[in-house]
Amino acid sequence: MRSLSLLLATTILALPVAWAETSSTQPTEDVSTSTPQPFIIPNEARTLEETLRLAESHPLIAARQYSVEQASGTLRAARGARWFTLSGDAEAGIQAYDDEDDSGSAAVGNLGLGFNQPLLDGGRRRGAVYSAEQRVSAATENLAWQKRLRRYSAAAAHINLWLAQELVRNNSDNVSHLEAILTDVRGRMGNAEATVTEVAEAESRLASARAAHAERLTALSSAQATYVRDVGEDTSRVASPGEGLPVGTPVGLQPHPLIVSARYAVQEAEGLIRQRKSAYAPTLDLRGRASHNAFAGTTREEDASQGQLTLNLGYTFLDSGVRSGETAAARAARKTAEAELANTTLEVEAARLAAQGTFTEATRRLEESARARTENANVIQHLAQEVRNGNRTVRELLDARRDQLAAANAWSQAYANRVLSTYDVERWQ
């Protein structure tokens, strides 16, 4: 459930000014060696723009590009089938012969050249070319969608890794604060200003905070692995994702690559119907052949050349329902493609509206979490001194630190959610 909430949260931005003013900082106090340290290698943090550029060379995008090339090759083959073919053949050998007045062996050879030009085929070749053209267009749209998907996945990987870093930082700060509280309470107990119960409670809160910090480090390692998978490159640290993309009010449902690809699938099925219907029409081919035969015996030599040009008419009268079955299957395929187009249109529109709604909600949550964090900071600012003065209890201070950590984590989560929601809106535009 925790991983699911993180995934949904990755569908969200933060203001650079607010980040600079409110982001938690590294602890200034000495941290006990028993405290888990963040698994972050000091180096220059990778920006979101760099991450998106790296994702452009992801293997999944390359696979879609090869699919376009494959479809283009099929189109070239379909277009080539409309034109004539020219083929040649040659034979050479030795032949034994025994005639009434002559016998022996002879060297024989044959050279031939064949020509074939389809003239009429009922539209089969035109249908094949049409289907191939639609297949190329659909593959191109699928490539465009894969690029969008990779861009979103890379943004999600970057933002999730940044969020994991911030949660580690927040928990590290919390551990440092609790260690400072425990040190202070122990010192006050020596002066009879604190009780054993207060020391025990501070120790318990610190132990829980260290355990939670270790869990955050594990989540950070998982986020780094996801980054490698979705971006195609490794990194140990990423920079703040910034404000995200500008999001405006959608004017209307614009053609989405998935919708356009589904339309081309319908047209491809229409081309298949044309090919199947062509089986009911006669075929007419122009064929030609020229050949030269040579015979070189022991006593005689012969050479002969010939050529012919013919028109070949063909028609299938009976095929036991093969043509009608293939035509019916092609029509059903077209209806299936039309239904899938309608469903894809609905799904894309629903995803578009959901992305807009997620962005609006994420913006609201970010504002709320920012207010909550500010209010919590104001409470913490004076509470520690009041505890020293004996006006507040240690438990109240520990509870306030717990609330401070929750507010910091909630703001980091809301920040990440809003940023990624802008990329989700872009994905479905």
CSV table of C-alpha atoms in Angstrom, one decimal, residues 133-401:
chain,number,residue,atom,x,y,z
A,133,GLU,CA,0.9,3.0,-45.6
A,134,GLN,CA,-1.5,2.9,-42.6
A,135,ARG,CA,0.8,0.5,-40.8
A,136,VAL,CA,3.7,3.0,-41.2
A,137,SER,CA,1.6,5.8,-39.9
A,138,ALA,CA,0.4,3.8,-36.9
A,139,ALA,CA,4.0,2.8,-36.1
A,140,THR,CA,5.0,6.5,-36.3
A,141,GLU,CA,2.2,7.4,-33.8
A,142,ASN,CA,3.2,4.5,-31.5
A,143,LEU,CA,6.7,5.9,-31.5
A,144,ALA,CA,5.4,9.3,-30.6
A,145,TRP,CA,3.5,7.8,-27.7
A,146,GLN,CA,6.5,5.8,-26.5
A,147,LYS,CA,8.5,9.0,-26.4
A,148,ARG,CA,5.8,10.6,-24.2
A,149,LEU,CA,5.7,7.6,-22.0
A,150,ARG,CA,9.4,7.5,-21.6
A,151,ARG,CA,9.5,11.2,-20.8
A,152,TYR,CA,6.9,10.8,-18.1
A,153,SER,CA,8.6,7.6,-16.7
A,154,ALA,CA,11.9,9.4,-16.6
A,155,ALA,CA,10.4,12.4,-14.9
A,156,ALA,CA,8.7,10.1,-12.3
A,157,ALA,CA,12.0,8.3,-11.7
A,158,HIS,CA,13.8,11.6,-11.2
A,159,ILE,CA,11.2,13.1,-8.9
A,160,ASN,CA,10.8,9.9,-6.9
A,161,LEU,CA,14.6,9.7,-6.4
A,162,TRP,CA,14.6,13.3,-5.3
A,163,LEU,CA,11.7,12.7,-2.9
A,164,ALA,CA,13.5,9.7,-1.4
A,165,GLN,CA,16.6,11.9,-0.9
A,166,GLU,CA,14.5,14.5,0.8
A,167,LEU,CA,12.8,12.0,3.1
A,168,VAL,CA,16.2,10.6,4.1
A,169,ARG,CA,17.3,14.2,4.8
A,170,ASN,CA,14.2,14.9,6.8
A,171,ASN,CA,14.6,11.8,8.9
A,172,SER,CA,18.3,12.5,9.4
A,173,ASP,CA,17.4,15.9,10.7
A,174,ASN,CA,14.8,14.4,13.0
A,175,VAL,CA,17.4,11.9,14.4
A,176,SER,CA,19.8,14.8,15.1
A,177,HIS,CA,17.1,16.8,16.9
A,178,LEU,CA,16.1,13.8,19.0
A,179,GLU,CA,19.7,13.1,19.9
A,180,ALA,CA,20.1,16.7,21.0
A,181,ILE,CA,16.9,16.5,23.1
A,182,LEU,CA,18.1,13.3,24.7
A,183,THR,CA,21.5,14.8,25.6
A,184,ASP,CA,19.7,17.8,27.1
A,185,VAL,CA,17.3,15.7,29.1
A,186,ARG,CA,20.1,13.6,30.5
A,187,GLY,CA,22.0,16.7,31.5
A,188,ARG,CA,18.9,18.1,33.2
A,189,MET,CA,18.3,14.8,35.0
A,190,GLY,CA,21.7,15.1,36.5
A,191,ASN,CA,20.6,18.4,37.9
A,192,ALA,CA,17.3,16.9,39.1
A,193,GLU,CA,15.4,18.9,36.5
A,194,ALA,CA,14.2,15.9,34.5
A,195,THR,CA,12.9,12.4,35.4
A,196,VAL,CA,14.0,8.9,34.5
A,197,THR,CA,10.7,8.5,32.6
A,198,GLU,CA,11.5,11.5,30.4
A,199,VAL,CA,14.9,10.1,29.6
A,200,ALA,CA,13.4,6.7,28.7
A,201,GLU,CA,10.8,8.3,26.5
A,202,ALA,CA,13.4,10.4,24.7
A,203,GLU,CA,15.5,7.2,24.2
A,204,SER,CA,12.5,5.4,22.8
A,205,ARG,CA,11.6,8.1,20.3
A,206,LEU,CA,15.3,8.2,19.2
A,207,ALA,CA,15.4,4.5,18.6
A,208,SER,CA,12.2,4.6,16.6
A,209,ALA,CA,13.5,7.5,14.5
A,210,ARG,CA,16.7,5.6,13.7
A,211,ALA,CA,14.7,2.6,12.6
A,212,ALA,CA,12.5,4.8,10.4
A,213,HIS,CA,15.7,6.4,9.0
A,214,ALA,CA,17.0,3.0,8.0
A,215,GLU,CA,13.8,2.3,6.1
A,216,ARG,CA,14.1,5.6,4.2
A,217,LEU,CA,17.6,4.5,3.2
A,218,THR,CA,16.2,1.3,1.8
A,219,ALA,CA,13.6,3.2,-0.1
A,220,LEU,CA,16.3,5.5,-1.5
A,221,SER,CA,18.2,2.5,-2.9
A,222,SER,CA,15.0,1.2,-4.5
A,223,ALA,CA,14.4,4.6,-6.1
A,224,GLN,CA,17.9,4.6,-7.5
A,225,ALA,CA,17.3,1.2,-9.0
A,226,THR,CA,14.0,2.4,-10.6
A,227,TYR,CA,15.9,5.4,-12.0
A,228,VAL,CA,18.3,3.1,-13.8
A,229,ARG,CA,15.5,1.1,-15.3
A,230,ASP,CA,13.4,4.0,-16.5
A,231,VAL,CA,16.1,6.4,-17.6
A,232,GLY,CA,18.8,3.9,-18.7
A,233,GLU,CA,21.6,5.6,-16.8
A,234,ASP,CA,22.8,5.4,-13.2
A,235,THR,CA,23.1,8.3,-10.8
A,236,SER,CA,23.6,8.7,-7.0
A,237,ARG,CA,22.0,12.1,-6.6
A,238,VAL,CA,19.5,14.3,-8.5
A,239,ALA,CA,18.6,18.0,-8.2
A,240,SER,CA,15.3,19.5,-7.3
A,241,PRO,CA,12.8,19.0,-10.1
A,242,GLY,CA,11.8,22.7,-10.1
A,243,GLU,CA,8.3,23.9,-10.8
A,244,GLY,CA,7.4,21.4,-13.5
A,245,LEU,CA,5.6,22.3,-16.7
A,246,PRO,CA,3.1,25.1,-17.3
A,247,VAL,CA,-0.4,23.7,-17.2
A,248,GLY,CA,-3.2,25.6,-18.9
A,249,THR,CA,-6.9,25.0,-19.4
A,250,PRO,CA,-7.5,22.4,-22.1
A,251,VAL,CA,-9.4,23.8,-25.1
A,252,GLY,CA,-10.8,20.5,-26.1
A,253,LEU,CA,-9.8,16.9,-26.9
A,254,GLN,CA,-6.9,17.1,-29.3
A,255,PRO,CA,-5.7,14.2,-31.4
A,256,HIS,CA,-3.6,12.0,-29.1
A,257,PRO,CA,-1.0,9.6,-30.6
A,258,LEU,CA,-2.9,6.6,-29.2
A,259,ILE,CA,-6.1,7.8,-30.9
A,260,VAL,CA,-4.5,8.6,-34.2
A,261,SER,CA,-2.8,5.2,-34.1
A,262,ALA,CA,-6.1,3.5,-33.6
A,263,ARG,CA,-7.6,5.4,-36.5
A,264,TYR,CA,-4.8,4.1,-38.7
A,265,ALA,CA,-5.5,0.6,-37.5
A,266,VAL,CA,-9.1,1.0,-38.8
A,267,GLN,CA,-7.8,2.2,-42.2
A,268,GLU,CA,-5.3,-0.7,-42.3
A,269,ALA,CA,-8.2,-3.1,-41.8
A,270,GLU,CA,-10.1,-1.4,-44.7
A,271,GLY,CA,-7.1,-2.1,-46.9
A,272,LEU,CA,-7.2,-5.7,-45.9
A,273,ILE,CA,-10.9,-5.9,-47.0
A,274,ARG,CA,-9.9,-4.5,-50.4
A,275,GLN,CA,-7.3,-7.3,-50.8
A,276,ARG,CA,-9.8,-10.0,-49.9
A,277,LYS,CA,-12.4,-8.7,-52.3
A,278,SER,CA,-9.9,-8.7,-55.1
A,279,ALA,CA,-10.0,-12.5,-55.0
A,280,TYR,CA,-13.4,-12.3,-56.8
A,281,ALA,CA,-12.0,-10.4,-59.8
A,282,PRO,CA,-10.0,-11.9,-62.7
A,283,THR,CA,-6.3,-11.4,-63.1
A,284,LEU,CA,-4.5,-10.3,-66.2
A,285,ASP,CA,-0.7,-10.5,-66.6
A,286,LEU,CA,1.6,-9.6,-69.5
A,287,ARG,CA,4.4,-12.2,-69.7
A,288,GLY,CA,7.3,-12.4,-72.0
A,289,ARG,CA,10.3,-14.8,-72.4
A,290,ALA,CA,13.4,-14.9,-74.6
A,291,SER,CA,15.8,-17.8,-74.7
A,292,HIS,CA,18.8,-19.0,-76.5
A,293,ASN,CA,19.8,-22.7,-76.7
A,294,ALA,CA,23.3,-24.0,-77.8
A,295,PHE,CA,24.3,-27.5,-78.8
A,296,ALA,CA,27.9,-28.3,-79.6
A,297,GLY,CA,28.4,-32.0,-80.5
A,298,THR,CA,31.4,-33.9,-82.0
A,299,THR,CA,30.2,-33.6,-85.5
A,300,ARG,CA,27.6,-30.8,-85.4
A,301,GLU,CA,26.7,-27.6,-83.7
A,302,GLU,CA,23.3,-26.0,-83.3
A,303,ASP,CA,22.0,-22.7,-82.0
A,304,ALA,CA,18.4,-21.6,-81.6
A,305,SER,CA,16.8,-18.5,-80.2
A,306,GLN,CA,13.2,-17.8,-79.5
A,307,GLY,CA,10.9,-15.3,-77.9
A,308,GLN,CA,7.3,-14.9,-76.9
A,309,LEU,CA,4.9,-12.4,-75.4
A,310,THR,CA,1.6,-13.5,-73.9
A,311,LEU,CA,-1.4,-12.2,-72.0
A,312,ASN,CA,-2.5,-14.5,-69.3
A,313,LEU,CA,-6.1,-14.3,-68.0
A,314,GLY,CA,-7.0,-16.1,-64.8
A,315,TYR,CA,-10.1,-16.5,-62.7
A,316,THR,CA,-11.1,-18.8,-59.8
A,317,PHE,CA,-14.6,-20.1,-60.3
A,318,LEU,CA,-14.9,-22.3,-57.2
A,319,ASP,CA,-12.8,-22.3,-53.9
A,320,SER,CA,-15.2,-24.0,-51.4
A,321,GLY,CA,-15.8,-20.7,-49.5
A,322,VAL,CA,-12.2,-19.6,-49.0
A,323,ARG,CA,-12.7,-16.2,-50.5
A,324,SER,CA,-16.0,-15.5,-48.7
A,325,GLY,CA,-14.5,-16.6,-45.3
A,326,GLU,CA,-11.4,-14.4,-45.7
A,327,THR,CA,-13.6,-11.4,-46.6
A,328,ALA,CA,-15.8,-12.0,-43.6
A,329,ALA,CA,-12.8,-12.2,-41.3
A,330,ALA,CA,-11.4,-9.0,-42.8
A,331,ARG,CA,-14.7,-7.2,-42.2
A,332,ALA,CA,-14.8,-8.4,-38.6
A,333,ALA,CA,-11.2,-7.2,-38.1
A,334,ARG,CA,-12.3,-3.7,-39.2
A,335,LYS,CA,-15.3,-3.7,-36.8
A,336,THR,CA,-12.9,-4.7,-34.0
A,337,ALA,CA,-10.5,-1.9,-34.9
A,338,GLU,CA,-13.4,0.6,-34.9
A,339,ALA,CA,-14.5,-0.6,-31.5
A,340,GLU,CA,-10.9,-0.3,-30.2
A,341,LEU,CA,-10.8,3.2,-31.6
A,342,ALA,CA,-13.9,4.2,-29.7
A,343,ASN,CA,-12.6,2.7,-26.5
A,344,THR,CA,-9.2,4.3,-26.9
A,345,THR,CA,-10.8,7.7,-27.4
A,346,LEU,CA,-12.8,7.2,-24.1
A,347,GLU,CA,-9.8,6.1,-22.2
A,348,VAL,CA,-7.6,8.9,-23.4
A,349,GLU,CA,-10.3,11.5,-22.6
A,350,ALA,CA,-10.8,10.0,-19.1
A,351,ALA,CA,-7.0,10.0,-18.5
A,352,ARG,CA,-6.8,13.6,-19.6
A,353,LEU,CA,-9.5,14.7,-17.2
A,354,ALA,CA,-8.0,12.7,-14.4
A,355,ALA,CA,-4.6,14.3,-15.0
A,356,GLN,CA,-6.1,17.8,-14.8
A,357,GLY,CA,-8.0,16.9,-11.6
A,358,THR,CA,-4.8,15.4,-10.1
A,359,PHE,CA,-2.9,18.6,-10.9
A,360,THR,CA,-5.6,20.8,-9.2
A,361,GLU,CA,-5.7,18.6,-6.1
A,362,ALA,CA,-2.0,18.4,-5.9
A,363,THR,CA,-1.7,22.2,-6.0
A,364,ARG,CA,-4.2,22.5,-3.2
A,365,ARG,CA,-2.4,19.9,-1.1
A,366,LEU,CA,0.9,21.7,-1.6
A,367,GLU,CA,-0.5,24.9,-0.3
A,368,GLU,CA,-2.0,23.2,2.7
A,369,SER,CA,1.2,21.3,3.6
A,370,ALA,CA,3.2,24.6,3.3
A,371,ARG,CA,0.9,26.3,5.8
A,372,ALA,CA,1.1,23.3,8.1
A,373,ARG,CA,4.8,23.3,8.0
A,374,THR,CA,5.0,27.0,8.7
A,375,GLU,CA,2.7,26.7,11.7
A,376,ASN,CA,4.7,23.8,13.1
A,377,ALA,CA,7.9,25.7,12.7
A,378,ASN,CA,6.5,28.5,14.7
A,379,VAL,CA,5.5,26.1,17.5
A,380,ILE,CA,8.9,24.4,17.6
A,381,GLN,CA,10.7,27.7,17.7
A,382,HIS,CA,9.6,28.5,21.3
A,383,LEU,CA,8.7,25.1,22.7
A,384,ALA,CA,12.3,24.0,23.5
A,385,GLN,CA,13.0,27.0,25.7
A,386,GLU,CA,9.7,26.6,27.5
A,387,VAL,CA,10.7,23.0,28.3
A,388,ARG,CA,13.9,24.3,29.7
A,389,ASN,CA,12.0,26.8,31.8
A,390,GLY,CA,9.7,24.0,33.1
A,391,ASN,CA,6.6,25.4,31.5
A,392,ARG,CA,6.3,22.5,29.0
A,393,THR,CA,7.0,18.7,29.3
A,394,VAL,CA,9.6,16.8,27.3
A,395,ARG,CA,6.8,14.7,25.9
A,396,GLU,CA,5.2,17.8,24.4
A,397,LEU,CA,8.6,18.7,22.8
A,398,LEU,CA,8.9,15.1,21.4
A,399,ASP,CA,5.4,15.2,20.0
A,400,ALA,CA,6.2,18.6,18.4
A,401,ARG,CA,9.3,17.1,16.8
